[in-house]
Tab-separated table of C-alpha atoms in Angstrom:
chain	number	residue	atom	x	y	z
A	1	MET	CA	11.833	-16.842	-34.723
A	2	HIS	CA	11.540	-17.632	-31.273
A	3	LEU	CA	14.151	-15.546	-28.689
A	4	THR	CA	14.454	-15.760	-24.701
A	5	MET	CA	16.148	-12.976	-23.727
A	6	VAL	CA	18.634	-13.006	-20.606
A	7	SER	CA	19.915	-9.540	-18.174
A	8	SER	CA	21.576	-9.592	-15.845
A	9	LEU	CA	24.261	-7.273	-13.489
A	10	ASP	CA	26.656	-9.196	-13.521
A	11	SER	CA	28.375	-9.809	-17.507
A	12	HIS	CA	30.011	-12.704	-16.231
A	13	CYS	CA	26.569	-15.019	-15.506
A	14	ARG	CA	24.512	-13.135	-17.954
A	15	ALA	CA	27.733	-14.363	-20.424
A	16	GLU	CA	27.340	-18.434	-18.439
A	17	ALA	CA	23.548	-18.531	-18.742
A	18	VAL	CA	23.546	-17.505	-22.389
A	19	ARG	CA	26.309	-20.287	-23.174
A	20	LEU	CA	24.115	-22.814	-21.089
A	21	VAL	CA	20.862	-21.351	-22.419
A	22	GLY	CA	21.839	-22.088	-26.286
A	23	ARG	CA	22.957	-25.118	-25.490
A	24	GLY	CA	19.909	-26.628	-24.965
A	25	HIS	CA	18.786	-24.780	-29.010
A	26	ARG	CA	21.966	-26.648	-31.922
A	27	ASP	CA	21.075	-23.850	-34.086
A	28	SER	CA	20.717	-21.819	-31.872
A	29	VAL	CA	22.260	-18.233	-32.088
A	30	LEU	CA	24.182	-15.933	-28.669
A	31	VAL	CA	24.552	-12.885	-29.038
A	32	LEU	CA	26.167	-10.044	-26.086
A	33	HIS	CA	25.760	-7.043	-26.001
A	34	ASP	CA	27.475	-4.758	-23.888
A	35	LEU	CA	27.838	-0.804	-24.006
A	36	LEU	CA	31.172	0.741	-23.299
A	37	PRO	CA	32.242	3.712	-21.999
A	38	ASP	CA	32.077	6.487	-25.192
A	39	SER	CA	29.075	5.973	-26.634
A	40	ARG	CA	29.632	2.813	-28.307
A	41	VAL	CA	27.820	-0.224	-27.650
A	42	LEU	CA	29.533	-4.143	-28.264
A	43	ARG	CA	28.089	-7.284	-29.587
A	44	ARG	CA	29.489	-10.679	-30.384
A	45	VAL	CA	27.428	-12.826	-31.946
A	46	HIS	CA	28.450	-17.005	-31.119
A	47	PHE	CA	26.674	-20.082	-33.708
A	48	ARG	CA	28.195	-24.020	-32.530
A	49	ASP	CA	31.100	-22.520	-29.601
A	50	ARG	CA	32.555	-20.371	-31.472
A	51	ILE	CA	32.318	-16.227	-32.844
A	52	ILE	CA	31.366	-15.790	-36.514
A	53	ASP	CA	30.506	-11.568	-36.025
A	54	ARG	CA	32.280	-8.942	-33.461
A	55	GLN	CA	31.197	-5.192	-34.292
A	56	GLU	CA	31.205	-2.567	-32.208
A	57	LYS	CA	28.801	1.187	-33.876
A	58	LEU	CA	29.322	4.636	-32.214
A	59	LEU	CA	25.730	5.708	-30.591
A	60	GLU	CA	24.818	9.212	-30.275
A	61	HIS	CA	24.014	9.561	-26.478
A	62	GLY	CA	25.158	5.794	-25.427
A	63	CYS	CA	22.798	6.079	-22.679
A	64	LEU	CA	19.901	2.567	-21.689
A	65	ALA	CA	17.892	3.559	-24.158
A	66	CYS	CA	20.224	4.549	-27.600
A	67	THR	CA	21.315	0.889	-27.286
A	68	VAL	CA	17.761	-0.465	-27.438
A	69	ARG	CA	16.342	0.801	-30.377
A	70	LEU	CA	20.000	1.554	-31.458
A	71	ASP	CA	21.590	-1.391	-31.587
A	72	VAL	CA	19.591	-4.422	-29.516
A	73	VAL	CA	15.983	-4.018	-31.209
A	74	PRO	CA	17.834	-4.137	-34.794
A	75	THR	CA	19.681	-6.859	-33.525
A	76	VAL	CA	16.465	-8.971	-33.672
A	77	ARG	CA	14.940	-7.907	-36.598
A	78	GLU	CA	18.256	-8.696	-38.805
A	79	PHE	CA	18.350	-11.994	-36.975
A	80	ALA	CA	14.933	-12.612	-38.013
A	81	ARG	CA	14.879	-11.469	-41.384
A	82	ALA	CA	17.870	-14.032	-41.368
A	83	GLY	CA	15.573	-17.379	-40.216
A	84	CYS	CA	17.073	-17.538	-37.481
A	85	PRO	CA	15.243	-20.156	-35.761
A	86	HIS	CA	15.785	-19.496	-32.601
A	87	LEU	CA	17.470	-16.343	-31.279
A	88	VAL	CA	19.251	-16.444	-27.012
A	89	LEU	CA	20.547	-12.142	-26.221
A	90	GLY	CA	21.989	-11.890	-23.975
A	91	LEU	CA	21.138	-7.596	-22.564
A	92	PRO	CA	23.651	-4.890	-20.914
A	93	PRO	CA	24.058	-5.374	-17.861
A	94	GLY	CA	21.316	-2.883	-15.989
A	95	VAL	CA	19.691	-3.098	-18.684
A	96	ALA	CA	15.836	-4.000	-18.350
A	97	ALA	CA	14.419	-6.073	-19.906
A	98	GLY	CA	10.691	-4.883	-19.836
A	99	GLN	CA	12.539	-1.545	-21.830
A	100	VAL	CA	13.634	-4.181	-24.304
A	101	LEU	CA	10.163	-5.858	-24.756
A	102	GLU	CA	8.315	-2.340	-24.750
A	103	GLU	CA	10.408	-1.495	-27.907
A	104	LEU	CA	10.023	-5.193	-29.827
A	105	ARG	CA	5.818	-4.422	-29.451
A	106	ILE	CA	6.264	-1.857	-31.365
A	107	ASN	CA	8.888	-2.232	-33.540
A	108	GLY	CA	10.036	-6.125	-32.794
A	109	PRO	CA	9.431	-8.733	-35.907
A	110	GLU	CA	5.594	-9.248	-36.413
A	111	ASP	CA	6.213	-13.481	-35.590
A	112	LEU	CA	8.894	-13.116	-33.364
A	113	VAL	CA	7.769	-15.462	-30.162
A	114	ILE	CA	9.382	-14.288	-26.607
A	115	ASP	CA	9.888	-17.964	-24.966
A	116	ASN	CA	11.551	-17.487	-22.004
A	117	LEU	CA	12.524	-13.970	-19.217
A	118	LEU	CA	15.813	-15.567	-17.188
A	119	VAL	CA	17.636	-13.324	-14.717
A	120	ALA	CA	21.017	-15.135	-14.479
A	121	VAL	CA	22.496	-14.734	-10.549
A	122	ASP	CA	25.114	-15.035	-8.015
A	123	PRO	CA	22.825	-15.908	-5.303
A	124	SER	CA	25.895	-15.371	-3.136
A	125	GLU	CA	25.746	-12.103	-4.582
A	126	LEU	CA	22.035	-11.313	-4.399
A	127	GLU	CA	21.545	-10.377	-0.179
A	128	ASP	CA	24.947	-7.481	-0.732
A	129	GLN	CA	22.887	-6.660	-4.282
A	130	ILE	CA	20.058	-6.310	-2.475
A	131	TRP	CA	21.043	-3.983	0.068
A	132	ASP	CA	23.898	-2.235	-1.544
A	133	PRO	CA	22.898	1.853	-1.755
A	134	ARG	CA	25.046	3.074	-4.894
A	135	THR	CA	23.737	3.580	-8.303
A	136	LEU	CA	24.480	1.005	-10.686
A	137	HIS	CA	26.586	3.724	-12.332
A	138	ASP	CA	28.767	4.125	-8.722
A	139	ALA	CA	28.052	0.313	-8.530
A	140	GLY	CA	30.172	-0.100	-11.748
A	141	PHE	CA	27.764	-2.223	-13.447
A	142	THR	CA	26.960	0.810	-16.423
A	143	PRO	CA	28.880	3.709	-17.758
A	144	MET	CA	26.019	5.839	-17.479
A	145	PRO	CA	26.569	8.015	-14.544
A	146	ALA	CA	22.937	9.849	-14.579
A	147	ASP	CA	21.124	6.422	-14.393
A	148	ASP	CA	20.458	6.489	-10.603
A	149	ARG	CA	18.976	2.940	-9.995
A	150	VAL	CA	20.194	1.332	-7.264
A	151	SER	CA	21.448	-2.163	-7.920
A	152	GLY	CA	18.568	-4.169	-5.191
A	153	GLU	CA	15.915	-1.501	-7.663
A	154	PHE	CA	16.929	-3.207	-11.137
A	155	LEU	CA	17.311	-7.237	-9.791
A	156	VAL	CA	13.595	-7.225	-7.784
A	157	GLY	CA	12.370	-5.517	-10.947
A	158	GLU	CA	13.915	-7.516	-13.269
A	159	PHE	CA	12.655	-11.070	-10.925
A	160	ALA	CA	9.116	-9.786	-10.850
A	161	LEU	CA	9.386	-9.411	-14.571
A	162	GLY	CA	11.588	-12.606	-15.481
A	163	ASP	CA	9.988	-16.643	-15.899
A	164	THR	CA	12.776	-18.687	-14.905
A	165	VAL	CA	15.972	-17.154	-12.061
A	166	LEU	CA	19.416	-19.618	-13.035
A	167	THR	CA	22.142	-18.934	-10.469
A	168	VAL	CA	26.008	-18.928	-11.569
A	169	PRO	CA	28.934	-18.143	-10.115
A	170	GLY	CA	29.005	-14.115	-10.855
A	171	LEU	CA	32.329	-12.516	-11.769
A	172	SER	CA	34.975	-12.303	-8.630
A	173	ALA	CA	33.592	-16.266	-8.114
A	174	SER	CA	35.136	-17.214	-11.193
A	175	PHE	CA	38.548	-15.182	-9.673
A	176	GLU	CA	38.360	-16.124	-6.175
A	177	GLY	CA	38.651	-19.414	-8.328
A	178	ILE	CA	41.602	-18.796	-9.852
A	179	LEU	CA	43.115	-18.783	-6.379
A	180	ASP	CA	41.491	-20.668	-4.705
A	181	ALA	CA	40.825	-24.187	-5.608
A	182	ASP	CA	37.837	-25.579	-3.240
A	183	ALA	CA	36.453	-21.731	-3.536
A	184	PRO	CA	33.189	-24.274	-5.359
A	185	ALA	CA	32.367	-26.354	-2.506
A	186	ALA	CA	32.345	-23.899	0.065
A	187	HIS	CA	28.671	-23.434	-1.800
A	188	ALA	CA	27.074	-26.318	-0.799
A	189	GLY	CA	27.142	-25.559	2.801
A	190	ALA	CA	23.924	-25.126	4.130
A	191	GLY	CA	24.995	-21.595	5.691
A	192	SER	CA	27.015	-20.398	3.047
A	193	PRO	CA	26.733	-16.925	1.109
A	194	TRP	CA	25.463	-19.621	-1.779
A	195	SER	CA	22.359	-21.148	-0.048
A	196	GLN	CA	21.332	-17.580	1.771
A	197	GLY	CA	21.244	-16.485	-1.588
A	198	THR	CA	19.284	-20.121	-3.241
A	199	ARG	CA	16.634	-19.264	0.043
A	200	LEU	CA	16.233	-15.464	-0.460
A	201	LEU	CA	15.468	-15.916	-4.226
A	202	GLY	CA	11.904	-18.355	-3.204
A	203	HIS	CA	11.015	-15.030	-1.137
A	204	LEU	CA	12.451	-12.587	-4.496
A	205	ALA	CA	11.051	-14.267	-7.083
A	206	PRO	CA	8.295	-16.808	-5.749
A	207	HIS	CA	6.483	-17.730	-9.201
A	208	ALA	CA	10.135	-17.695	-11.504
A	209	THR	CA	11.425	-21.493	-11.956
A	210	VAL	CA	15.334	-21.426	-10.440
A	211	LEU	CA	17.466	-23.511	-11.749
A	212	ALA	CA	21.078	-24.258	-11.311
A	213	ALA	CA	24.426	-24.352	-13.815
A	214	GLY	CA	23.427	-28.599	-13.988
A	215	ASP	CA	19.508	-28.423	-14.485
A	216	GLU	CA	17.300	-28.885	-17.491
A	217	PHE	CA	16.171	-25.940	-19.416
A	218	MET	CA	12.507	-25.853	-19.923
A	219	PRO	CA	12.100	-23.481	-23.290
A	220	GLY	CA	8.244	-21.627	-23.096
A	221	CYS	CA	7.239	-20.251	-19.924
A	222	HIS	CA	6.679	-16.531	-20.933
A	223	ASP	CA	3.143	-15.964	-20.296
A	224	ARG	CA	3.238	-11.088	-21.019
A	225	THR	CA	-0.321	-11.188	-19.273
A	226	GLU	CA	1.208	-12.044	-15.857
A	227	ALA	CA	4.857	-10.906	-16.551
A	228	LEU	CA	2.498	-7.652	-16.761
A	229	SER	CA	0.649	-8.647	-13.125
A	230	ARG	CA	3.472	-9.318	-11.017
A	231	SER	CA	4.985	-5.959	-12.277
A	232	ARG	CA	2.832	-3.145	-12.436
A	233	PRO	CA	3.786	-0.992	-8.758
A	234	GLY	CA	2.709	-2.274	-5.845
A	235	ALA	CA	1.632	-6.209	-6.770
A	236	VAL	CA	2.166	-8.168	-3.959
A	237	LEU	CA	4.159	-10.945	-4.941
A	238	ALA	CA	4.516	-14.057	-1.660
A	239	PRO	CA	5.731	-18.016	-1.994
A	240	ARG	CA	2.915	-20.640	-0.294
A	241	GLU	CA	4.568	-22.389	1.159
A	242	GLN	CA	7.416	-20.927	4.030
A	243	GLU	CA	10.392	-22.602	5.449
A	244	ASP	CA	10.539	-23.248	9.880
A	245	ALA	CA	10.461	-19.903	10.997
A	246	GLU	CA	12.358	-20.903	13.939
A	247	ASP	CA	15.863	-21.236	11.861
A	248	PRO	CA	17.815	-18.074	12.160
A	249	ALA	CA	19.560	-18.731	8.382
A	250	THR	CA	15.211	-18.871	6.886
A	251	PHE	CA	13.953	-15.467	5.682
A	252	ARG	CA	10.444	-15.077	5.988
A	253	THR	CA	7.562	-12.955	4.398
A	254	VAL	CA	3.794	-11.534	5.929
A	255	VAL	CA	1.385	-10.142	4.352
A	256	HIS	CA	-1.048	-8.720	5.887
A	257	ARG	CA	-4.546	-6.955	4.688
A	258	LEU	CA	-6.146	-3.797	6.448
A	259	ALA	CA	-10.228	-3.428	5.388
A	260	ARG	CA	-9.664	1.238	6.407
A	261	PRO	CA	-7.787	3.522	4.920
A	262	LEU	CA	-4.519	4.959	6.194
A	263	HIS	CA	-4.532	7.806	7.656
A	264	PRO	CA	-0.631	10.150	5.635
A	265	LEU	CA	0.434	11.527	9.176
A	266	ARG	CA	0.165	8.120	10.955
A	267	LEU	CA	2.136	5.648	7.924
A	268	HIS	CA	4.961	8.444	7.426
A	269	ARG	CA	6.182	7.536	10.866
A	270	THR	CA	5.719	4.964	10.883
A	271	LEU	CA	7.040	3.594	7.280
A	272	PRO	CA	10.902	3.905	9.057
A	273	GLU	CA	10.194	1.084	10.953
A	274	LEU	CA	8.205	-0.840	9.322
A	275	ALA	CA	11.659	-0.545	7.169
A	276	GLN	CA	13.751	-1.426	8.823
A	277	GLY	CA	15.652	-5.134	7.965
A	278	ALA	CA	13.053	-5.391	5.722
A	279	HIS	CA	15.144	-6.500	2.325
A	280	TRP	CA	12.025	-6.276	0.140
A	281	LEU	CA	8.771	-3.835	1.248
A	282	ARG	CA	5.853	-4.142	-1.415
A	283	GLY	CA	1.783	-3.094	-1.763
A	284	THR	CA	-0.320	-1.181	-2.162
A	285	LEU	CA	-2.516	1.150	-0.467
A	286	ARG	CA	-5.661	3.669	0.130
A	287	LEU	CA	-4.044	6.983	1.679
A	288	ALA	CA	-6.988	8.567	3.655
A	289	SER	CA	-5.687	11.919	1.433
A	290	SER	CA	-7.588	14.283	-1.790
A	291	GLY	CA	-9.919	11.147	-3.344
A	292	TYR	CA	-8.769	8.347	-1.418
A	293	ARG	CA	-5.611	8.361	-3.940
A	294	SER	CA	-4.409	4.395	-4.200
A	295	VAL	CA	-1.155	4.133	-4.198
A	296	ALA	CA	2.460	1.350	-5.002
A	297	LEU	CA	4.805	1.150	-1.228
A	298	GLN	CA	8.432	0.155	-2.327
A	299	GLY	CA	10.897	-1.335	-0.755
A	300	VAL	CA	14.348	-2.741	-2.013
A	301	GLY	CA	17.012	-2.386	0.741
A	302	PRO	CA	17.997	0.387	1.860
A	303	ARG	CA	16.065	1.986	-0.656
A	304	VAL	CA	11.716	2.736	-0.172
A	305	TRP	CA	9.703	4.857	-2.534
A	306	MET	CA	6.358	5.362	-3.088
A	307	GLU	CA	4.016	6.210	-6.104
A	308	LEU	CA	0.309	6.089	-7.078
A	309	ALA	CA	-1.258	3.392	-9.010
A	310	GLU	CA	-2.580	3.638	-12.228
A	311	ARG	CA	-4.947	1.073	-11.537
A	312	PRO	CA	-7.104	-0.475	-7.591
A	313	ALA	CA	-5.842	-3.236	-6.966
A	314	PRO	CA	-6.862	-6.839	-8.665
A	315	GLY	CA	-10.618	-8.391	-7.574
A	316	ALA	CA	-11.173	-5.303	-4.832
A	317	ARG	CA	-15.133	-4.852	-3.757
A	318	PRO	CA	-17.354	-1.964	-2.537
A	319	GLU	CA	-16.484	-2.026	0.686
A	320	VAL	CA	-19.587	-2.541	3.125
A	321	PHE	CA	-19.000	0.789	5.107
A	322	ALA	CA	-19.425	4.105	3.741
A	323	THR	CA	-18.134	8.060	4.327
A	324	ARG	CA	-20.277	10.737	5.140
A	325	TRP	CA	-18.620	12.978	2.985
A	326	GLY	CA	-20.579	11.789	-0.281
A	327	GLY	CA	-17.558	10.266	-1.463
A	328	GLY	CA	-18.755	6.420	-2.739
A	329	PRO	CA	-18.031	3.247	-1.359
A	330	LEU	CA	-14.857	2.087	-0.817
A	331	THR	CA	-12.845	-0.735	-1.311
A	332	ALA	CA	-12.715	-4.110	-0.028
A	333	GLU	CA	-9.327	-4.315	0.607
A	334	ALA	CA	-8.304	-0.586	0.939
A	335	ALA	CA	-4.507	-1.926	2.108
A	336	VAL	CA	-2.284	-4.744	0.889
A	337	VAL	CA	1.846	-5.810	2.211
A	338	ALA	CA	3.779	-7.776	2.049
A	339	VAL	CA	7.050	-7.279	4.277
A	340	THR	CA	10.010	-9.602	3.143
A	341	GLY	CA	13.119	-9.761	5.198
A	342	ARG	CA	15.395	-12.330	7.030
A	343	ALA	CA	13.521	-14.475	10.262
A	344	GLU	CA	14.806	-12.848	12.849
A	345	ASP	CA	13.879	-9.635	11.289
A	346	VAL	CA	10.565	-10.226	11.085
A	347	ASP	CA	7.845	-9.755	13.437
A	348	PRO	CA	4.414	-11.266	11.616
A	349	ALA	CA	3.216	-9.756	14.758
A	350	GLU	CA	4.844	-6.422	14.223
A	351	VAL	CA	3.883	-5.801	11.166
A	352	ALA	CA	0.918	-5.916	11.648
A	353	ARG	CA	0.776	-3.829	14.780
A	354	LEU	CA	3.079	-0.917	13.272
A	355	LEU	CA	0.351	-1.047	10.098
A	356	ASP	CA	-3.173	-1.453	11.783
A	357	SER	CA	-2.177	1.486	13.979
A	358	CYS	CA	-2.557	3.737	10.603
A	359	GLN	CA	-6.287	2.992	9.635
A	360	LEU	CA	-8.661	5.526	9.679
A	361	SER	CA	-10.950	5.561	13.410
A	362	ASP	CA	-14.648	5.153	12.912
A	363	ALA	CA	-14.497	9.364	13.286
A	364	GLU	CA	-11.791	10.025	10.972
A	365	LEU	CA	-13.934	7.835	7.918
A	366	ALA	CA	-16.747	10.486	8.713
A	367	LEU	CA	-14.625	13.285	7.054
A	368	ASN	CA	-13.477	14.222	3.982
A	369	PRO	CA	-9.931	13.159	2.372
A	370	ALA	CA	-9.298	16.571	1.538
A	371	ARG	CA	-9.118	17.336	5.595
A	372	PHE	CA	-6.046	15.274	5.980
A	373	PRO	CA	-2.659	16.607	4.586
A	374	ASP	CA	-0.004	14.174	2.620
A	375	PRO	CA	3.404	14.127	3.992
A	376	PHE	CA	4.566	12.756	1.259
A	377	GLY	CA	4.603	14.376	-1.460
A	378	LEU	CA	2.571	13.237	-3.823
A	379	PRO	CA	2.159	15.066	-7.401
A	380	GLU	CA	-2.090	15.776	-7.927
A	381	ARG	CA	-4.114	13.986	-10.435
A	382	GLU	CA	-7.627	15.293	-11.748
A	383	GLN	CA	-10.259	13.280	-10.274
A	384	SER	CA	-11.474	11.588	-13.620
A	385	ALA	CA	-7.837	10.275	-13.808
A	386	TRP	CA	-8.442	8.433	-11.470
A	387	PRO	CA	-9.722	4.731	-11.803
A	388	GLY	CA	-11.544	2.726	-8.752
A	389	LEU	CA	-13.476	5.823	-6.583
């Protein structure tokens, strides 16, 4: 069985995307899942423009993990056994496609083929969602009070894993259309929120095919290995070509590379200034602390966090300069950082200045890295668990 998966924050965007994808496959079965309050999940099944099944199920905990394990994945198995040629699966708002993929890898049908991972979004709302400090629960996207993710964090993760982005009006735009017959015409303006959001998509999902409702959908684009590589902590995605940065309505991505590890205290002081105005901040750093740890940096809108990277940066080579403390050679690229924001807020020279100021000096390179404090409070691990050095 072939599967196309659709994720979104907006149930209206998701439903429209499922319908548009299914339109290109006459024998497709369309399934929409919604997590409701009181630990209930609603499943609706459509076939050839009519609903053929509607069920509600009471879950043990009513969390997103239970929804995936007890309803979404069993649905895929059910239709695979029934001989369904193509299933279009609309995930509950806020459920990450990666979580479903992992459960399908373990408990899914053996003959399953993932055709596409599609993210449905309203570009006119994208910038506000990136900067929204509320959790998904507080913003009304999920009924789970314990879900502390923010909307920008969810979207950036889905963009990285997905291969296609479908731009469709969201629920709020649909309400506006009911009240104002001229509302759809506002999408056409170069400075409109829709146009701005579409430009931003080119930086948040530079690898993806971005489609509008009337565009032809091309199935079979999903590459699991490539998707997982894009989704690893600290991965740097950037567009190959960028618009003229002189236009204040454009967005810009600056990628800066460093050969030397970074001083933890100087980075700690510099990070707020580096992240200011950045829609998306990401990268992999070597911090001059115990073991020269590899750290993944991620920042979306108002939220910035760091985590220990599980593997060194791809393509890293032994460095020509050696430390004198006996720790062996460092990697050639000790840091790769990308900053995305409005062209007027992201200055390549300033990004370079801030990051360069955090590099270790020759004298500091001669010191044992265990002497440098860690103001970020990253957890310690056994030295044998660290890749790279």
